[in-house]
């Protein structure tokens, strides 16, 4: 977690939020804010979740505005694994998951002479835990708010010339039952303090009581505003505007009422405004005091330009914590908002728009294509994104709002996880988990644009916070440039290392020579050293385990231990006054230590589980400590509130005298510790060095310090740096450049995978490029001359070379896209002259583009495909020295709406049958078909929609086909009857049926079932020997299949005769119009055999002439030929259907009607004995449909169109089909 100023350098005040818990509370999530920048990091499923950095802006717990960092990586997860937990934590979640609690302590006790004597209450029992919670005002506004308060009780009168404290106390009477409180110091040098106390019911998850208190005298007295102003709303959260501290905003509890209380006079008066959404977080604009972004419980982002009085919806489906205001000097519009939001397709995109004008027309997409969830990080001059495809993650960076570039880590780093931990000073520091690291990370440092990274320190120690957040042990020391402390794992042991040149070289910490009693410490490097704890406090009102201050350069106070490795037992407090070169032990036990007077003094309070009434003050960098009393009654200290960089020198202790007492705020004025303001004679100089080496970061730096024991105040205008003279550049002022690695000798050599002979890809003939020597000067290093010219990159003239390393890809690395969408291609040339190299891109659909040189290409090429299919996209680069090509195959798909399996109703056993799956819309070469026959478990997989299959089992056989296309899987099933032989007749219906044909498969099945039942009843044959299949289209027609009885193959001759006789009976019944059924009341449909009517060619009353006779003979022969072809076509057993696959009409087979086992009631006008002498051919063969029917695709389209128009109406149908009278099998 970084505690520092906001991104624009604005100093932020602290808000105090503490809790008196009646029972131990569960762990609370870390403080997060909507501006907390997320590192790029992976989710670790309950420990592995998606990548980001969490950062708190504002002054440090001691009031410092220094950029003191311990990097807590508790944000977004950018990896191949699914996002598990967001870095965004609402105020409600923080309350319900609170975990910052003091250790179990005894009841109040008296303290005398540094010893604690238990009172009668202490002996009775122990006091339960109290918890302290940081305010989410920092979370909502991305500014950490400082804390402040007052107390009950006064200190003793000091003797003359002895240091003493002026104290006062105040009890929040009547709020003893309240278990939470927030304290807000309204502004710089302001005397107004606001306190919100409330009773939060953790079972109900809501606030049941609340009180608002206000002080105008730095916390000496308070007034209860809820009584004075008759405020009945349940208040839940308190915010202060970071750019105008007079403006206050209070949220109500959304479980009770959704409203805001707004004040423009530091809480003297409030106005109430109702809102129609629940605010989970607020983000204030860094410069405009009235501009606010609000994130709601339903993932909507709202904006207000009048400090919360009116709100406008900005965007929906916004990722928690992934929205950012514009930064001055970088973004074009001050009201621009950077957003990560989910699209309708479920993918994440990076969007920018203006806060009050974020309609679709006003949105911009700086990064084309999708991004990983929780991957957008807007931090200072940089924007980071992450994209994972095929298990490999690619990281992108935009510098100063320029185009996105791919982050280049060493080739075989192969990161599993990455966190952006710092972007200040024009450089990116990142914690990267390499492929062979499990519980450690490596520290990487970039160049200024944030593109090329080199490793600084491997195997950094990591741990998990109470909320599961990842913590990497790296701490940047404030006040001294380039000074970083880190804990590194080596040989299964953790040790603390320090660097003075921004990670170029590292060394162990020198242990103290004596302990607090003055005895020698036997500890020698490298087997024994000093190790420091680098944990950040989960409570902003207790200090971190390590503290530094920008206004106190060189002073480092930390908890740690001495020995061969880092340990969390037998710890003490240590201090360095010379930037980590030497160390002294100041306490044998852990203490909380703060900086006072801009770093001129130190305040310490014991971290004891018993109450105390004393504190310790040091004015000589911890060499001597004065023990002072701040309360006549021992206080359970829950936290310390300090005014941020003010001149009033007031601190506030808050806590409780006993378990049932009211909240106690003890105001401490320590100004009496300093008798006067410091003058020039009160200071001495101090030379920064690194173990005797006076050149640090290329300079000889001399600082000014107050002389030990001098009781004078420094003041804000006090200058710390006396002089900084540049040094001669040496090898250790340079770090290894990208592609180079540090050798044991200290020199940088190229990695085995790096080709030093290749120039930059932007190198053009006649121009020059910077050819690396393997070194780059450490950023902010100010050395001069020496090795500077030798190790700095050399300008070298570009040589003409053939293009190589041409890369073609889609912007999101996907090889599939939906039909009609814009597809963005990236073309990159690694080596070659971009100005003289032409580029030709063929999209594979008949369209191509050409560029005279690659430099004209820009960032990308966009193309839209109008038809589905698989297309080969080719890029070809060429110049006078050679050429290079790259290609990819792109699948363009559209969702499949419908599948229809076209199959014969009856087939001959042992002979192939054609099966066709017809899709709507068609999917040429982009669909995969899966076929199952009967009960098979392994499918037949094809890329074509047609197969031939031989059925060997007599009886009903099932065929199942599935199609997978465009992310959709559909299925159709057909039952095919298999026989050794059969007969069939073509049927037609009376015209009145057409007006009731809805052209749906279910209707055709029902009509077939009724016709079969009617035929069975009229002619007396069993239904199980009959099948009726009604064809789609108009006029309505059907086919009657007459099947032999089961297991009659051995008596084929006799059975065929029976089938012929059955055919004659059916023909007679149909010709006599005996087959009728009632479609609906008043509508009777007659079924008949289809007839072919041929008109006479000549007039029989006159004899033809010779020429006419010849013409008639010719026409007769043609007719006979047509009839012959038609008749014998039916006898070809393997022909099922003939279709033509063209762009105009696509094949579709006629649906079949399955057998119905249920009987059907029919009505016939009369039942006549079916005696007939009509002969019927008895040919045996395979069932065949008719090629002259309308193509199945056309029939299916018309049926789908009728279906989509609604109702059962058929609409217009084509009445062009001619049906022959029978089918011979």
XYZ file of N, CA, C and O in Angstrom, residues 961-1077:
468
model
N -27.956 -35.660 -35.147
C -26.910 -34.805 -35.676
C -26.866 -33.525 -34.857
O -27.903 -32.957 -34.500
N -25.657 -33.102 -34.521
C -25.425 -31.820 -33.844
C -24.520 -30.973 -34.718
O -23.632 -31.489 -35.399
N -24.741 -29.658 -34.669
C -23.887 -28.727 -35.381
C -23.319 -27.725 -34.374
O -24.022 -27.247 -33.485
N -22.039 -27.453 -34.491
C -21.362 -26.457 -33.653
C -20.822 -25.372 -34.571
O -19.968 -25.635 -35.417
N -21.348 -24.162 -34.406
C -20.934 -23.051 -35.266
C -21.219 -21.745 -34.557
O -22.289 -21.580 -33.955
N -20.269 -20.838 -34.618
C -20.477 -19.506 -34.057
C -20.789 -19.515 -32.582
O -21.536 -18.679 -32.096
N -20.233 -20.480 -31.834
C -20.497 -20.550 -30.415
C -21.839 -21.151 -30.063
O -22.245 -21.134 -28.902
N -22.541 -21.706 -31.031
C -23.863 -22.298 -30.810
C -23.831 -23.767 -31.175
O -23.188 -24.165 -32.149
N -24.530 -24.587 -30.393
C -24.678 -26.011 -30.682
C -26.169 -26.322 -30.758
O -26.920 -26.052 -29.812
N -26.610 -26.867 -31.921
C -28.001 -27.260 -32.130
C -28.064 -28.730 -32.514
O -27.070 -29.300 -32.980
N -29.256 -29.327 -32.364
C -29.402 -30.759 -32.589
C -30.737 -31.069 -33.250
O -31.729 -30.387 -33.019
N -30.737 -32.126 -34.075
C -31.972 -32.651 -34.637
C -31.871 -34.180 -34.647
O -30.771 -34.740 -34.776
N -33.023 -34.835 -34.509
C -33.082 -36.296 -34.435
C -34.151 -36.784 -35.398
O -35.235 -36.203 -35.493
N -33.882 -37.882 -36.139
C -34.845 -38.509 -37.023
C -34.871 -40.022 -36.773
O -33.838 -40.622 -36.439
N -36.058 -40.611 -36.951
C -36.229 -42.063 -36.883
C -36.421 -42.577 -38.303
O -37.344 -42.145 -39.018
N -35.590 -43.470 -38.738
C -35.627 -44.030 -40.090
C -36.009 -45.503 -39.983
O -35.410 -46.262 -39.203
N -37.007 -45.905 -40.765
C -37.445 -47.297 -40.787
C -36.646 -48.061 -41.836
O -36.569 -47.637 -43.002
N -36.059 -49.177 -41.453
C -35.215 -49.974 -42.340
C -35.947 -51.276 -42.678
O -36.364 -52.021 -41.769
N -36.131 -51.538 -43.975
C -36.796 -52.749 -44.460
C -36.023 -53.326 -45.652
O -35.248 -52.606 -46.311
N -36.285 -54.581 -45.909
C -35.666 -55.206 -47.078
C -36.375 -54.805 -48.368
O -35.783 -54.815 -49.451
N -37.668 -54.508 -48.313
C -38.422 -54.038 -49.474
C -39.686 -53.367 -48.949
O -40.074 -53.549 -47.791
N -40.360 -52.587 -49.814
C -41.588 -51.887 -49.427
C -42.256 -51.368 -50.686
O -41.721 -51.465 -51.791
N -43.455 -50.831 -50.555
C -44.184 -50.175 -51.624
C -44.569 -48.777 -51.161
O -44.663 -48.511 -49.958
N -44.846 -47.908 -52.126
C -45.268 -46.559 -51.764
C -46.190 -45.969 -52.812
O -46.139 -46.357 -53.986
N -47.031 -45.046 -52.381
C -47.939 -44.307 -53.241
C -47.830 -42.823 -52.930
O -47.672 -42.431 -51.774
N -47.954 -41.991 -53.959
C -47.974 -40.549 -53.757
C -49.414 -40.099 -53.589
O -50.302 -40.494 -54.360
N -49.625 -39.251 -52.593
C -50.967 -38.808 -52.256
C -51.097 -37.315 -52.463
O -50.124 -36.558 -52.320
N -52.323 -36.898 -52.780
C -52.637 -35.472 -52.858
C -53.898 -35.223 -52.049
O -54.600 -36.152 -51.647
N -54.179 -33.929 -51.776
C -55.288 -33.565 -50.904
C -56.208 -32.586 -51.628
O -55.785 -31.892 -52.571
N -57.431 -32.538 -51.186
C -58.387 -31.596 -51.760
C -57.907 -30.171 -51.493
O -57.239 -29.895 -50.499
N -58.238 -29.212 -52.370
C -57.696 -27.850 -52.266
C -58.041 -27.133 -50.973
O -57.334 -26.190 -50.582
N -59.111 -27.526 -50.287
C -59.474 -26.787 -49.079
C -58.469 -26.957 -47.944
O -58.523 -26.242 -46.946
N -57.537 -27.902 -48.092
C -56.518 -28.078 -47.046
C -55.494 -26.943 -47.066
O -54.904 -26.620 -46.034
N -55.298 -26.319 -48.243
C -54.226 -25.332 -48.379
C -54.423 -24.124 -47.477
O -53.461 -23.531 -46.994
N -55.672 -23.737 -47.281
C -55.920 -22.547 -46.462
C -55.625 -22.774 -44.981
O -55.646 -21.837 -44.187
N -55.362 -24.017 -44.615
C -55.137 -24.332 -43.195
C -53.743 -24.923 -42.963
O -53.488 -25.487 -41.902
N -52.883 -24.793 -43.950
C -51.517 -25.338 -43.826
C -50.576 -24.264 -43.266
O -50.247 -23.308 -43.968
N -50.123 -24.379 -42.003
C -49.232 -23.359 -41.416
C -47.769 -23.554 -41.781
O -46.918 -22.790 -41.340
N -47.447 -24.592 -42.525
C -46.074 -24.878 -42.955
C -45.145 -25.097 -41.766
O -44.054 -24.536 -41.685
N -45.556 -25.893 -40.828
C -44.694 -26.293 -39.711
C -44.661 -27.806 -39.660
O -45.614 -28.493 -40.059
N -43.551 -28.348 -39.158
C -43.346 -29.792 -39.163
C -44.373 -30.508 -38.304
O -44.834 -31.612 -38.658
N -44.751 -29.903 -37.173
C -45.698 -30.575 -36.281
C -47.056 -30.792 -36.962
O -47.701 -31.838 -36.794
N -47.503 -29.784 -37.737
C -48.783 -29.907 -38.455
C -48.720 -31.036 -39.472
O -49.648 -31.823 -39.604
N -47.622 -31.146 -40.186
C -47.472 -32.200 -41.184
C -47.474 -33.579 -40.526
O -48.033 -34.542 -41.058
N -46.846 -33.684 -39.352
C -46.847 -34.963 -38.651
C -48.263 -35.361 -38.234
O -48.658 -36.527 -38.354
N -49.018 -34.377 -37.729
C -50.393 -34.685 -37.319
C -51.262 -35.093 -38.509
O -52.084 -36.032 -38.420
N -51.133 -34.411 -39.646
C -51.908 -34.780 -40.835
C -51.529 -36.189 -41.293
O -52.402 -37.019 -41.638
N -50.233 -36.509 -41.290
C -49.802 -37.849 -41.677
C -50.352 -38.915 -40.760
O -50.737 -40.023 -41.212
N -50.386 -38.604 -39.455
C -50.913 -39.565 -38.502
C -52.409 -39.811 -38.741
O -52.890 -40.961 -38.701
N -53.180 -38.748 -39.043
C -54.614 -38.894 -39.295
C -54.862 -39.673 -40.583
O -55.737 -40.560 -40.643
N -54.099 -39.392 -41.639
C -54.273 -40.102 -42.907
C -53.965 -41.583 -42.732
O -54.681 -42.467 -43.244
N -52.917 -41.907 -41.989
C -52.573 -43.306 -41.766
C -53.691 -44.037 -41.020
O -54.071 -45.166 -41.358
N -54.215 -43.383 -39.993
C -55.297 -44.011 -39.229
C -56.540 -44.220 -40.101
O -57.230 -45.243 -40.018
N -56.846 -43.233 -40.947
C -58.018 -43.345 -41.824
C -57.846 -44.483 -42.825
O -58.784 -45.283 -43.057
N -56.650 -44.584 -43.425
C -56.380 -45.684 -44.357
C -56.517 -47.031 -43.655
O -57.048 -47.999 -44.223
N -56.041 -47.118 -42.449
C -56.121 -48.381 -41.711
C -57.565 -48.753 -41.425
O -57.969 -49.915 -41.566
N -58.368 -47.757 -41.030
C -59.772 -48.036 -40.715
C -60.578 -48.398 -41.967
O -61.390 -49.333 -41.956
N -60.360 -47.661 -43.041
C -61.157 -47.871 -44.250
C -60.810 -49.192 -44.916
O -61.697 -49.950 -45.348
N -59.512 -49.494 -44.996
C -59.080 -50.664 -45.763
C -58.785 -51.873 -44.893
O -58.499 -52.959 -45.422
N -58.776 -51.716 -43.572
C -58.657 -52.852 -42.684
C -57.253 -53.401 -42.527
O -57.105 -54.557 -42.116
N -56.243 -52.640 -42.849
C -54.860 -53.100 -42.654
C -54.296 -52.478 -41.374
O -54.643 -51.347 -41.011
N -53.391 -53.175 -40.683
C -52.836 -52.638 -39.431
C -52.003 -51.377 -39.681
O -51.314 -51.269 -40.703
N -52.050 -50.460 -38.714
C -51.307 -49.194 -38.841
C -49.798 -49.397 -38.826
O -49.046 -48.604 -39.407
N -49.331 -50.458 -38.129
C -47.883 -50.613 -38.020
C -47.240 -51.012 -39.340
O -46.019 -51.083 -39.442
N -48.063 -51.301 -40.402
C -47.508 -51.563 -41.725
C -47.606 -50.339 -42.628
O -47.293 -50.436 -43.818
N -48.039 -49.222 -42.075
C -48.225 -48.017 -42.874
C -47.411 -46.854 -42.299
O -47.286 -46.700 -41.079
N -46.878 -46.036 -43.178
C -46.231 -44.760 -42.821
C -46.692 -43.720 -43.815
O -46.754 -43.993 -45.023
N -47.013 -42.538 -43.339
C -47.424 -41.441 -44.206
C -46.532 -40.249 -43.905
O -46.469 -39.779 -42.767
N -45.836 -39.773 -44.920
C -44.955 -38.619 -44.794
C -45.511 -37.477 -45.622
O -45.656 -37.609 -46.848
N -45.853 -36.371 -44.972
C -46.398 -35.192 -45.662
C -45.237 -34.284 -46.013
O -44.422 -33.922 -45.159
N -45.177 -33.866 -47.292
C -44.089 -33.031 -47.764
C -44.332 -31.569 -47.368
O -45.485 -31.118 -47.311
N -43.243 -30.814 -47.114
C -43.418 -29.375 -46.941
C -43.719 -28.707 -48.282
O -43.470 -29.271 -49.339
N -44.235 -27.508 -48.231
C -44.512 -26.765 -49.448
C -45.981 -26.807 -49.816
O -46.819 -27.339 -49.090
N -46.291 -26.236 -50.987
C -47.678 -26.157 -51.452
C -47.704 -26.403 -52.959
O -46.812 -25.938 -53.680
N -48.712 -27.127 -53.523
C -49.835 -27.739 -52.796
C -49.358 -28.890 -51.921
O -48.340 -29.510 -52.184
N -50.120 -29.169 -50.891
C -49.748 -30.192 -49.924
C -49.810 -31.560 -50.578
O -50.792 -31.898 -51.266
N -48.775 -32.341 -50.388
C -48.698 -33.693 -50.924
C -48.064 -34.591 -49.879
O -47.447 -34.120 -48.920
N -48.217 -35.913 -50.073
C -47.685 -36.865 -49.101
C -47.304 -38.136 -49.814
O -47.579 -38.332 -51.014
N -46.668 -39.004 -49.078
C -46.277 -40.305 -49.615
C -46.667 -41.374 -48.607
O -46.386 -41.259 -47.416
N -47.330 -42.427 -49.133
C -47.751 -43.557 -48.310
C -46.759 -44.689 -48.505
O -46.485 -45.116 -49.626
N -46.187 -45.177 -47.379
C -45.262 -46.296 -47.408
C -45.983 -47.520 -46.866
O -46.552 -47.490 -45.768
N -45.943 -48.605 -47.654
C -46.583 -49.862 -47.265
C -45.457 -50.835 -46.935
O -44.635 -51.181 -47.801
N -45.403 -51.234 -45.678
C -44.269 -52.004 -45.176
C -44.666 -53.453 -44.961
O -45.812 -53.755 -44.577
N -43.710 -54.364 -45.167
C -43.996 -55.772 -44.851
C -44.012 -55.975 -43.337
O -43.508 -55.152 -42.575
N -44.612 -57.069 -42.931
C -44.598 -57.393 -41.523
C -43.172 -57.701 -41.080
O -42.296 -58.048 -41.875
N -42.944 -57.568 -39.800
C -41.607 -57.806 -39.269
C -41.218 -59.257 -39.450
O -42.052 -60.172 -39.324
N -39.891 -59.466 -39.769
C -39.310 -60.809 -39.910
C -39.982 -61.624 -41.017
O -40.233 -62.814 -40.884
N -40.316 -60.994 -42.133
C -40.903 -61.698 -43.276
C -39.931 -61.781 -44.449
O -40.335 -62.065 -45.579
N -38.657 -61.519 -44.182
C -37.680 -61.521 -45.273
C -37.526 -62.900 -45.906
O -37.262 -63.038 -47.103
N -37.707 -63.928 -45.106
C -37.532 -65.289 -45.641
C -38.646 -65.656 -46.620
O -38.502 -66.576 -47.430
N -39.764 -64.941 -46.540
C -40.902 -65.210 -47.438
C -41.129 -64.018 -48.349
O -42.229 -63.500 -48.448
N -40.052 -63.527 -48.943
C -40.120 -62.272 -49.691
C -41.105 -62.349 -50.838
O -41.889 -61.412 -51.034
N -41.077 -63.425 -51.603
C -41.966 -63.516 -52.770
C -43.430 -63.431 -52.364
O -44.198 -62.669 -52.952
N -43.758 -64.190 -51.342
C -45.141 -64.162 -50.868
C -45.496 -62.804 -50.296
O -46.588 -62.270 -50.527
N -44.569 -62.211 -49.579
C -44.829 -60.913 -48.942
C -44.977 -59.819 -49.982
O -45.817 -58.923 -49.847
N -44.166 -59.862 -51.029
C -44.287 -58.857 -52.081
C -45.649 -58.924 -52.744
O -46.236 -57.898 -53.107
N -46.144 -60.132 -52.904
C -47.493 -60.259 -53.473
C -48.528 -59.623 -52.555
O -49.483 -58.962 -53.011
N -48.339 -59.821 -51.242
C -49.258 -59.213 -50.289
C -49.195 -57.684 -50.378
O -50.233 -57.000 -50.325
N -47.986 -57.139 -50.503
C -47.839 -55.678 -50.600
C -48.498 -55.156 -51.867
O -49.113 -54.074 -51.866
N -48.383 -55.931 -52.969
C -49.018 -55.495 -54.207
C -50.536 -55.459 -54.059
O -51.215 -54.538 -54.528
N -51.091 -56.488 -53.381
C -52.536 -56.521 -53.165
C -52.969 -55.363 -52.267
O -54.009 -54.727 -52.503
N -52.171 -55.081 -51.223
C -52.490 -53.939 -50.344
C -52.475 -52.645 -51.148
O -53.326 -51.762 -50.951
N -51.516 -52.511 -52.053
C -51.446 -51.304 -52.878
C -52.696 -51.151 -53.728
O -53.239 -50.046 -53.888
N -53.187 -52.275 -54.292
C -54.385 -52.211 -55.108
C -55.590 -51.783 -54.286
O -56.420 -50.979 -54.728
N -55.675 -52.294 -53.046
C -56.797 -51.927 -52.180
C -56.750 -50.430 -51.873
O -57.763 -49.722 -51.928
N -55.537 -49.913 -51.530
C -55.414 -48.492 -51.205
C -55.710 -47.626 -52.433
O -56.340 -46.565 -52.320
N -55.250 -48.075 -53.609
C -55.514 -47.321 -54.833
C -57.017 -47.219 -55.084
O -57.531 -46.155 -55.430
N -57.717 -48.340 -54.899
C -59.156 -48.346 -55.117
C -59.856 -47.418 -54.148
O -60.734 -46.637 -54.536
N -59.463 -47.463 -52.871
C -60.098 -46.602 -51.856
C -59.830 -45.145 -52.144
O -60.716 -44.280 -52.002
N -58.616 -44.845 -52.552
C -58.258 -43.451 -52.820
C -58.958 -42.948 -54.073
O -59.412 -41.788 -54.129
N -59.049 -43.808 -55.088
C -59.703 -43.370 -56.333
C -61.198 -43.168 -56.133
O -61.830 -42.388 -56.843
N -61.798 -43.892 -55.167
C -63.217 -43.742 -54.896
C -63.500 -42.652 -53.860
O -64.630 -42.523 -53.391
N -62.433 -41.886 -53.480
C -62.576 -40.798 -52.495
C -63.137 -41.288 -51.161
O -63.952 -40.629 -50.510
N -62.715 -42.501 -50.781
C -63.178 -43.050 -49.509
C -62.329 -42.566 -48.318
O -62.728 -42.735 -47.174
N -61.166 -42.009 -48.617
C -60.262 -41.585 -47.535
C -60.493 -40.103 -47.290
O -60.033 -39.230 -48.057
N -61.219 -39.799 -46.236
C -61.535 -38.421 -45.878
C -61.375 -38.251 -44.364
O -61.479 -39.207 -43.597
N -61.102 -37.009 -43.958
C -61.026 -36.715 -42.520
C -61.455 -35.269 -42.305
O -61.371 -34.425 -43.208
